[in-house]
Amino acid sequence: MNKTRIEDWINKSDIVFTFIRAPGPGGQNVNKVASAVLLRFNPVSSSLPEEVRNRLIILIGRKLTSQGDIIIKASRYRTQERNKQDALDRLLQLIHRAAVPVKKRRKTKPTHASTQRRLSSKKLHARNKSLRSNRFHKDD
């Protein structure tokens, strides 16, 4: 990955913003002003590095649309500009998470001492249970 900043990996032309009316309370402007933002980003046709793109697609999973787009809806704020920045920040967070490679798991074996401790506790438990049984039960 030759680019240092993740923000530099995204072309502005890869992102499409659509403005819609925000739900919820908003006074007189609620039915007039389209302050909520839908951000649409297609990772397949974007300029992201291939390994980041693949991890992003796996990270998003079923949230991808049938066209392969990521859709982020932002309606937290009352202004278009703040909602636009919020949606962009959330997209960047997703890309940041996808940019970190997953660590491979190394197989480990339990130590000899831990195996011995486990087996001795099992023996103790089995002994206690066997002492509870009534082997010489009389039928009256």
CSV table of N, CA and C in Angstrom, one decimal:
chain,number,residue,atom,x,y,z
A,1,MET,N,0.9,-1.2,0.0
A,1,MET,CA,0.0,0.0,0.0
A,1,MET,C,0.9,1.2,0.0
A,2,ASN,N,0.9,1.9,-1.1
A,2,ASN,CA,1.9,3.0,-1.3
A,2,ASN,C,1.3,4.3,-0.8
A,3,LYS,N,0.0,4.4,-0.6
A,3,LYS,CA,-0.5,5.7,-0.1
A,3,LYS,C,-0.6,5.7,1.4
A,4,THR,N,-0.2,6.8,2.0
A,4,THR,CA,-0.1,6.8,3.5
A,4,THR,C,-1.4,7.1,4.1
A,5,ARG,N,-2.2,8.0,3.6
A,5,ARG,CA,-3.5,8.4,4.2
A,5,ARG,C,-4.6,7.7,3.5
A,6,ILE,N,-5.5,7.1,4.3
A,6,ILE,CA,-6.7,6.4,3.7
A,6,ILE,C,-7.6,7.3,2.9
A,7,GLU,N,-7.7,8.6,3.4
A,7,GLU,CA,-8.5,9.5,2.7
A,7,GLU,C,-8.0,9.8,1.2
A,8,ASP,N,-6.7,9.5,1.0
A,8,ASP,CA,-6.2,9.7,-0.4
A,8,ASP,C,-6.5,8.5,-1.3
A,9,TRP,N,-7.0,7.4,-0.7
A,9,TRP,CA,-7.4,6.3,-1.5
A,9,TRP,C,-8.7,6.5,-2.3
A,10,ILE,N,-9.5,7.3,-1.7
A,10,ILE,CA,-10.9,7.5,-2.3
A,10,ILE,C,-10.9,8.7,-3.2
A,11,ASN,N,-11.4,8.5,-4.4
A,11,ASN,CA,-11.7,9.6,-5.3
A,11,ASN,C,-13.1,10.2,-4.9
A,12,LYS,N,-13.2,11.5,-5.0
A,12,LYS,CA,-14.5,12.1,-4.7
A,12,LYS,C,-15.5,11.7,-5.7
A,13,SER,N,-15.1,11.3,-6.9
A,13,SER,CA,-16.1,10.9,-8.0
A,13,SER,C,-16.6,9.5,-7.6
A,14,ASP,N,-16.0,8.7,-6.7
A,14,ASP,CA,-16.5,7.4,-6.3
A,14,ASP,C,-17.7,7.5,-5.4
A,15,ILE,N,-17.9,8.7,-4.8
A,15,ILE,CA,-18.9,8.9,-3.8
A,15,ILE,C,-20.1,9.7,-4.4
A,16,VAL,N,-21.3,9.2,-4.2
A,16,VAL,CA,-22.5,9.9,-4.7
A,16,VAL,C,-23.3,10.3,-3.5
A,17,PHE,N,-23.6,11.5,-3.3
A,17,PHE,CA,-24.5,12.0,-2.2
A,17,PHE,C,-25.9,12.3,-2.8
A,18,THR,N,-26.9,11.9,-2.0
A,18,THR,CA,-28.3,12.2,-2.3
A,18,THR,C,-28.9,12.8,-1.1
A,19,PHE,N,-29.6,13.8,-1.2
A,19,PHE,CA,-30.2,14.5,-0.1
A,19,PHE,C,-31.7,14.2,0.0
A,20,ILE,N,-32.2,13.8,1.2
A,20,ILE,CA,-33.5,13.4,1.4
A,20,ILE,C,-34.1,14.1,2.6
A,21,ARG,N,-35.4,14.1,2.8
A,21,ARG,CA,-36.0,14.7,4.0
A,21,ARG,C,-35.7,13.8,5.2
A,22,ALA,N,-35.3,14.4,6.3
A,22,ALA,CA,-35.0,13.6,7.5
A,22,ALA,C,-36.3,13.3,8.2
A,23,PRO,N,-36.4,12.1,8.8
A,23,PRO,CA,-37.6,11.8,9.6
A,23,PRO,C,-37.5,12.4,11.0
A,24,GLY,N,-38.6,12.4,11.7
A,24,GLY,CA,-38.5,12.9,13.1
A,24,GLY,C,-38.9,14.4,13.2
A,25,PRO,N,-38.8,14.9,14.4
A,25,PRO,CA,-39.2,16.3,14.7
A,25,PRO,C,-38.2,17.3,14.0
A,26,GLY,N,-38.8,18.4,13.6
A,26,GLY,CA,-37.9,19.4,13.0
A,26,GLY,C,-38.6,20.7,12.8
A,27,GLY,N,-39.8,20.8,13.4
A,27,GLY,CA,-40.6,22.1,13.3
A,27,GLY,C,-41.2,22.3,11.9
A,28,GLN,N,-41.2,23.6,11.5
A,28,GLN,CA,-41.8,24.0,10.3
A,28,GLN,C,-41.0,23.5,9.1
A,29,ASN,N,-39.7,23.3,9.2
A,29,ASN,CA,-38.9,22.9,8.1
A,29,ASN,C,-38.9,21.5,7.8
A,30,VAL,N,-39.5,20.6,8.6
A,30,VAL,CA,-39.3,19.2,8.4
A,30,VAL,C,-39.8,18.7,7.1
A,31,ASN,N,-40.8,19.3,6.5
A,31,ASN,CA,-41.4,18.8,5.2
A,31,ASN,C,-40.8,19.7,4.1
A,32,LYS,N,-39.9,20.6,4.3
A,32,LYS,CA,-39.4,21.5,3.2
A,32,LYS,C,-38.0,21.2,2.9
A,33,VAL,N,-37.2,21.0,3.9
A,33,VAL,CA,-35.7,20.9,3.8
A,33,VAL,C,-35.2,19.5,3.7
A,34,ALA,N,-34.4,19.2,2.7
A,34,ALA,CA,-33.8,17.9,2.6
A,34,ALA,C,-32.5,17.9,3.3
A,35,SER,N,-32.5,17.6,4.6
A,35,SER,CA,-31.2,17.7,5.3
A,35,SER,C,-30.5,16.4,5.5
A,36,ALA,N,-31.2,15.3,5.4
A,36,ALA,CA,-30.6,14.0,5.6
A,36,ALA,C,-29.8,13.6,4.3
A,37,VAL,N,-28.8,12.7,4.5
A,37,VAL,CA,-27.9,12.4,3.4
A,37,VAL,C,-27.8,10.9,3.2
A,38,LEU,N,-27.9,10.5,1.9
A,38,LEU,CA,-27.6,9.1,1.6
A,38,LEU,C,-26.3,9.1,0.8
A,39,LEU,N,-25.3,8.4,1.4
A,39,LEU,CA,-24.0,8.3,0.7
A,39,LEU,C,-24.0,6.9,0.0
A,40,ARG,N,-23.6,6.9,-1.2
A,40,ARG,CA,-23.5,5.7,-2.0
A,40,ARG,C,-22.1,5.5,-2.5
A,41,PHE,N,-21.5,4.4,-2.2
A,41,PHE,CA,-20.1,4.1,-2.5
A,41,PHE,C,-20.0,2.7,-3.0
A,42,ASN,N,-19.4,2.5,-4.2
A,42,ASN,CA,-19.2,1.2,-4.8
A,42,ASN,C,-17.7,0.8,-4.6
A,43,PRO,N,-17.4,-0.1,-3.7
A,43,PRO,CA,-16.0,-0.5,-3.5
A,43,PRO,C,-15.4,-1.2,-4.6
A,44,VAL,N,-16.2,-1.9,-5.4
A,44,VAL,CA,-15.7,-2.7,-6.5
A,44,VAL,C,-15.1,-1.8,-7.6
A,45,SER,N,-15.8,-0.7,-7.9
A,45,SER,CA,-15.3,0.2,-9.0
A,45,SER,C,-14.5,1.3,-8.4
A,46,SER,N,-14.1,1.3,-7.1
A,46,SER,CA,-13.4,2.4,-6.5
A,46,SER,C,-11.9,2.2,-6.7
A,47,SER,N,-11.2,3.2,-6.3
A,47,SER,CA,-9.7,3.2,-6.4
A,47,SER,C,-9.0,2.7,-5.2
A,48,LEU,N,-9.7,1.9,-4.3
A,48,LEU,CA,-9.1,1.3,-3.2
A,48,LEU,C,-8.1,0.2,-3.6
A,49,PRO,N,-7.1,0.0,-2.8
A,49,PRO,CA,-6.2,-1.2,-3.1
A,49,PRO,C,-7.0,-2.5,-3.0
A,50,GLU,N,-6.6,-3.4,-3.8
A,50,GLU,CA,-7.4,-4.7,-3.9
A,50,GLU,C,-7.6,-5.4,-2.6
A,51,GLU,N,-6.5,-5.5,-1.7
A,51,GLU,CA,-6.7,-6.2,-0.5
A,51,GLU,C,-7.6,-5.5,0.5
A,52,VAL,N,-7.6,-4.2,0.5
A,52,VAL,CA,-8.5,-3.4,1.3
A,52,VAL,C,-9.9,-3.5,0.8
A,53,ARG,N,-10.1,-3.5,-0.5
A,53,ARG,CA,-11.4,-3.6,-1.1
A,53,ARG,C,-12.0,-5.0,-0.8
A,54,ASN,N,-11.2,-6.0,-0.8
A,54,ASN,CA,-11.8,-7.4,-0.5
A,54,ASN,C,-12.1,-7.5,1.0
A,55,ARG,N,-11.3,-6.9,1.8
A,55,ARG,CA,-11.6,-6.9,3.3
A,55,ARG,C,-12.9,-6.1,3.6
A,56,LEU,N,-13.0,-5.0,2.8
A,56,LEU,CA,-14.2,-4.1,3.0
A,56,LEU,C,-15.5,-4.8,2.6
A,57,ILE,N,-15.4,-5.5,1.5
A,57,ILE,CA,-16.6,-6.3,1.0
A,57,ILE,C,-17.0,-7.4,2.0
A,58,ILE,N,-16.0,-8.0,2.6
A,58,ILE,CA,-16.2,-9.1,3.6
A,58,ILE,C,-16.8,-8.4,4.9
A,59,LEU,N,-16.2,-7.3,5.3
A,59,LEU,CA,-16.7,-6.6,6.5
A,59,LEU,C,-18.1,-6.1,6.3
A,60,ILE,N,-18.5,-5.6,5.2
A,60,ILE,CA,-19.9,-5.1,5.0
A,60,ILE,C,-20.8,-6.3,4.9
A,61,GLY,N,-20.4,-7.3,4.2
A,61,GLY,CA,-21.3,-8.6,4.1
A,61,GLY,C,-22.6,-8.3,3.4
A,62,ARG,N,-23.7,-8.7,4.0
A,62,ARG,CA,-25.0,-8.6,3.4
A,62,ARG,C,-25.5,-7.2,3.3
A,63,LYS,N,-24.8,-6.2,3.9
A,63,LYS,CA,-25.3,-4.8,3.8
A,63,LYS,C,-25.1,-4.2,2.4
A,64,LEU,N,-24.3,-4.9,1.6
A,64,LEU,CA,-24.1,-4.5,0.2
A,64,LEU,C,-25.3,-4.6,-0.6
A,65,THR,N,-25.6,-3.6,-1.5
A,65,THR,CA,-26.8,-3.7,-2.3
A,65,THR,C,-26.6,-4.7,-3.4
A,66,SER,N,-27.6,-5.0,-4.2
A,66,SER,CA,-27.4,-5.9,-5.3
A,66,SER,C,-26.5,-5.4,-6.4
A,67,GLN,N,-26.4,-4.0,-6.5
A,67,GLN,CA,-25.4,-3.4,-7.4
A,67,GLN,C,-24.0,-3.4,-6.8
A,68,GLY,N,-23.8,-3.8,-5.6
A,68,GLY,CA,-22.5,-3.7,-5.0
A,68,GLY,C,-22.2,-2.4,-4.3
A,69,ASP,N,-23.2,-1.6,-4.0
A,69,ASP,CA,-23.0,-0.4,-3.3
A,69,ASP,C,-23.1,-0.5,-1.8
A,70,ILE,N,-22.4,0.4,-1.1
A,70,ILE,CA,-22.5,0.6,0.3
A,70,ILE,C,-23.4,1.9,0.4
A,71,ILE,N,-24.5,1.8,1.2
A,71,ILE,CA,-25.3,2.9,1.4
A,71,ILE,C,-25.3,3.3,2.9
A,72,ILE,N,-24.9,4.6,3.1
A,72,ILE,CA,-24.9,5.1,4.5
A,72,ILE,C,-25.8,6.2,4.6
A,73,LYS,N,-26.8,6.1,5.5
A,73,LYS,CA,-27.8,7.2,5.7
A,73,LYS,C,-27.4,8.0,7.0
A,74,ALA,N,-27.3,9.3,6.8
A,74,ALA,CA,-27.0,10.2,8.0
A,74,ALA,C,-28.0,11.2,8.1
A,75,SER,N,-28.7,11.2,9.3
A,75,SER,CA,-29.7,12.2,9.6
A,75,SER,C,-29.6,12.7,11.0
A,76,ARG,N,-28.4,12.5,11.6
A,76,ARG,CA,-28.2,12.9,13.0
A,76,ARG,C,-28.3,14.4,13.2
A,77,TYR,N,-27.9,15.2,12.3
A,77,TYR,CA,-27.8,16.6,12.5
A,77,TYR,C,-28.9,17.3,11.7
A,78,ARG,N,-29.0,18.6,12.0
A,78,ARG,CA,-30.1,19.4,11.3
A,78,ARG,C,-29.6,20.0,10.0
A,79,THR,N,-28.3,20.1,9.7
A,79,THR,CA,-27.8,20.7,8.5
A,79,THR,C,-27.3,19.6,7.5
A,80,GLN,N,-27.4,19.9,6.3
A,80,GLN,CA,-27.0,19.1,5.2
A,80,GLN,C,-25.5,18.8,5.3
A,81,GLU,N,-24.7,19.9,5.5
A,81,GLU,CA,-23.3,19.8,5.6
A,81,GLU,C,-22.8,18.9,6.7
A,82,ARG,N,-23.3,19.0,7.9
A,82,ARG,CA,-22.9,18.2,9.0
A,82,ARG,C,-23.3,16.7,8.8
A,83,ASN,N,-24.5,16.5,8.2
A,83,ASN,CA,-24.9,15.1,7.9
A,83,ASN,C,-24.0,14.5,6.8
A,84,LYS,N,-23.6,15.3,5.8
A,84,LYS,CA,-22.7,14.9,4.7
A,84,LYS,C,-21.3,14.5,5.3
A,85,GLN,N,-20.8,15.3,6.2
A,85,GLN,CA,-19.5,15.0,6.9
A,85,GLN,C,-19.7,13.7,7.8
A,86,ASP,N,-20.8,13.6,8.4
A,86,ASP,CA,-21.0,12.4,9.3
A,86,ASP,C,-21.0,11.1,8.4
A,87,ALA,N,-21.7,11.2,7.3
A,87,ALA,CA,-21.7,10.0,6.4
A,87,ALA,C,-20.3,9.7,5.9
A,88,LEU,N,-19.6,10.7,5.5
A,88,LEU,CA,-18.2,10.5,5.0
A,88,LEU,C,-17.3,9.9,6.1
A,89,ASP,N,-17.5,10.4,7.4
A,89,ASP,CA,-16.7,9.9,8.5
A,89,ASP,C,-17.0,8.5,8.7
A,90,ARG,N,-18.3,8.1,8.6
A,90,ARG,CA,-18.6,6.7,8.9
A,90,ARG,C,-18.1,5.8,7.8
A,91,LEU,N,-18.0,6.3,6.5
A,91,LEU,CA,-17.4,5.5,5.4
A,91,LEU,C,-15.9,5.3,5.7
A,92,LEU,N,-15.3,6.4,6.1
A,92,LEU,CA,-13.8,6.3,6.4
A,92,LEU,C,-13.5,5.4,7.5
A,93,GLN,N,-14.4,5.3,8.6
A,93,GLN,CA,-14.2,4.4,9.7
A,93,GLN,C,-14.3,3.0,9.1
A,94,LEU,N,-15.2,2.7,8.2
A,94,LEU,CA,-15.3,1.3,7.7
A,94,LEU,C,-14.0,1.0,6.9
A,95,ILE,N,-13.5,1.9,6.1
A,95,ILE,CA,-12.3,1.7,5.3
A,95,ILE,C,-11.1,1.6,6.2
A,96,HIS,N,-11.1,2.3,7.3
A,96,HIS,CA,-10.0,2.2,8.3
A,96,HIS,C,-10.0,0.8,8.9
A,97,ARG,N,-11.2,0.3,9.2
A,97,ARG,CA,-11.2,-1.1,9.8
A,97,ARG,C,-10.8,-2.1,8.7
A,98,ALA,N,-11.2,-1.9,7.5
A,98,ALA,CA,-10.8,-2.9,6.4
A,98,ALA,C,-9.3,-2.8,6.1
A,99,ALA,N,-8.7,-1.6,6.4
A,99,ALA,CA,-7.3,-1.5,6.0
A,99,ALA,C,-6.3,-2.2,6.9
A,100,VAL,N,-6.8,-2.6,8.1
A,100,VAL,CA,-6.0,-3.3,9.1
A,100,VAL,C,-6.1,-4.8,8.7
A,101,PRO,N,-4.9,-5.4,8.4
A,101,PRO,CA,-5.0,-6.9,8.0
A,101,PRO,C,-5.3,-7.7,9.2
A,102,VAL,N,-6.0,-8.8,9.0
A,102,VAL,CA,-6.4,-9.7,10.1
A,102,VAL,C,-5.1,-10.5,10.5
A,103,LYS,N,-4.9,-10.6,11.8
A,103,LYS,CA,-3.8,-11.4,12.3
A,103,LYS,C,-4.1,-12.9,12.1
A,104,LYS,N,-3.1,-13.7,11.7
A,104,LYS,CA,-3.3,-15.1,11.5
A,104,LYS,C,-3.2,-15.7,12.9
A,105,ARG,N,-4.1,-16.7,13.2
A,105,ARG,CA,-4.1,-17.3,14.5
A,105,ARG,C,-3.0,-18.4,14.5
A,106,ARG,N,-2.2,-18.4,15.6
A,106,ARG,CA,-1.2,-19.4,15.7
A,106,ARG,C,-1.7,-20.5,16.7
A,107,LYS,N,-1.6,-21.7,16.3
A,107,LYS,CA,-2.0,-22.8,17.1
A,107,LYS,C,-1.1,-22.9,18.3
A,108,THR,N,-1.7,-23.1,19.5
A,108,THR,CA,-0.9,-23.3,20.7
A,108,THR,C,-1.3,-24.6,21.4
A,109,LYS,N,-0.4,-25.2,22.1
A,109,LYS,CA,-0.7,-26.4,22.8
A,109,LYS,C,-0.7,-26.1,24.3
A,110,PRO,N,-1.6,-26.7,25.1
A,110,PRO,CA,-1.5,-26.4,26.5
A,110,PRO,C,-0.2,-27.0,27.1
A,111,THR,N,0.3,-26.3,28.2
A,111,THR,CA,1.5,-26.7,28.8
A,111,THR,C,1.3,-28.1,29.5
A,112,HIS,N,2.4,-28.8,29.8
A,112,HIS,CA,2.3,-30.1,30.5
A,112,HIS,C,1.7,-29.9,31.9
A,113,ALA,N,2.1,-28.8,32.5
A,113,ALA,CA,1.6,-28.6,33.9
A,113,ALA,C,0.1,-28.3,33.9
A,114,SER,N,-0.4,-27.5,32.9
A,114,SER,CA,-1.8,-27.2,32.9
A,114,SER,C,-2.6,-28.5,32.6
A,115,THR,N,-2.1,-29.4,31.7
A,115,THR,CA,-2.7,-30.7,31.4
A,115,THR,C,-2.8,-31.5,32.7
A,116,GLN,N,-1.7,-31.6,33.5
A,116,GLN,CA,-1.7,-32.3,34.7
A,116,GLN,C,-2.7,-31.8,35.7
A,117,ARG,N,-2.8,-30.5,35.8
A,117,ARG,CA,-3.7,-29.8,36.8
A,117,ARG,C,-5.2,-30.2,36.4
A,118,ARG,N,-5.4,-30.2,35.1
A,118,ARG,CA,-6.8,-30.5,34.6
A,118,ARG,C,-7.1,-31.9,34.9
A,119,LEU,N,-6.2,-32.9,34.6
A,119,LEU,CA,-6.5,-34.3,34.9
A,119,LEU,C,-6.6,-34.6,36.4
A,120,SER,N,-5.8,-33.9,37.2
A,120,SER,CA,-5.9,-34.2,38.7
A,120,SER,C,-7.2,-33.7,39.2
A,121,SER,N,-7.7,-32.5,38.7
A,121,SER,CA,-9.0,-32.0,39.2
A,121,SER,C,-10.1,-32.9,38.7
A,122,LYS,N,-10.0,-33.5,37.5
A,122,LYS,CA,-11.0,-34.5,37.0
A,122,LYS,C,-11.0,-35.7,37.9
A,123,LYS,N,-9.8,-36.2,38.3
A,123,LYS,CA,-9.8,-37.4,39.1
A,123,LYS,C,-10.4,-37.1,40.5
A,124,LEU,N,-10.1,-35.9,41.0
A,124,LEU,CA,-10.7,-35.5,42.3
A,124,LEU,C,-12.2,-35.5,42.2
A,125,HIS,N,-12.7,-34.9,41.2
A,125,HIS,CA,-14.2,-34.8,41.0
A,125,HIS,C,-14.8,-36.1,40.8
A,126,ALA,N,-14.2,-37.0,40.1
A,126,ALA,CA,-14.7,-38.4,39.9
A,126,ALA,C,-14.7,-39.1,41.2
A,127,ARG,N,-13.6,-38.9,42.0
A,127,ARG,CA,-13.6,-39.6,43.3
A,127,ARG,C,-14.7,-39.1,44.2
A,128,ASN,N,-14.9,-37.8,44.3
A,128,ASN,CA,-16.0,-37.3,45.1
A,128,ASN,C,-17.4,-37.9,44.7
A,129,LYS,N,-17.6,-38.0,43.4
A,129,LYS,CA,-18.9,-38.5,42.9
A,129,LYS,C,-19.0,-40.0,43.2
A,130,SER,N,-17.9,-40.7,43.1
A,130,SER,CA,-18.0,-42.1,43.4
A,130,SER,C,-18.3,-42.4,44.9
A,131,LEU,N,-17.7,-41.5,45.7
A,131,LEU,CA,-18.0,-41.6,47.2
A,131,LEU,C,-19.5,-41.3,47.5
A,132,ARG,N,-20.1,-40.5,46.7
A,132,ARG,CA,-21.5,-40.2,46.9
A,132,ARG,C,-22.5,-41.4,46.6
A,133,SER,N,-22.0,-42.3,45.8
A,133,SER,CA,-22.9,-43.4,45.4
A,133,SER,C,-23.1,-44.4,46.5
A,134,ASN,N,-24.3,-44.9,46.6
A,134,ASN,CA,-24.6,-45.9,47.7
A,134,ASN,C,-24.5,-47.3,47.0
A,135,ARG,N,-23.3,-47.9,47.1
A,135,ARG,CA,-23.1,-49.2,46.5
A,135,ARG,C,-23.8,-50.3,47.3
A,136,PHE,N,-23.9,-50.2,48.5
A,136,PHE,CA,-24.5,-51.3,49.3
A,136,PHE,C,-25.9,-50.9,49.7
A,137,HIS,N,-26.7,-50.7,48.7
A,137,HIS,CA,-28.1,-50.3,49.0
A,137,HIS,C,-28.9,-51.6,49.3
A,138,LYS,N,-29.7,-51.5,50.4
A,138,LYS,CA,-30.5,-52.7,50.8
A,138,LYS,C,-31.9,-52.5,50.3
A,139,ASP,N,-32.5,-53.6,49.9
A,139,ASP,CA,-33.9,-53.5,49.5
A,139,ASP,C,-34.7,-53.9,50.7
A,140,ASP,N,-35.5,-53.1,51.2
A,140,ASP,CA,-36.3,-53.4,52.4
A,140,ASP,C,-37.6,-54.1,52.1
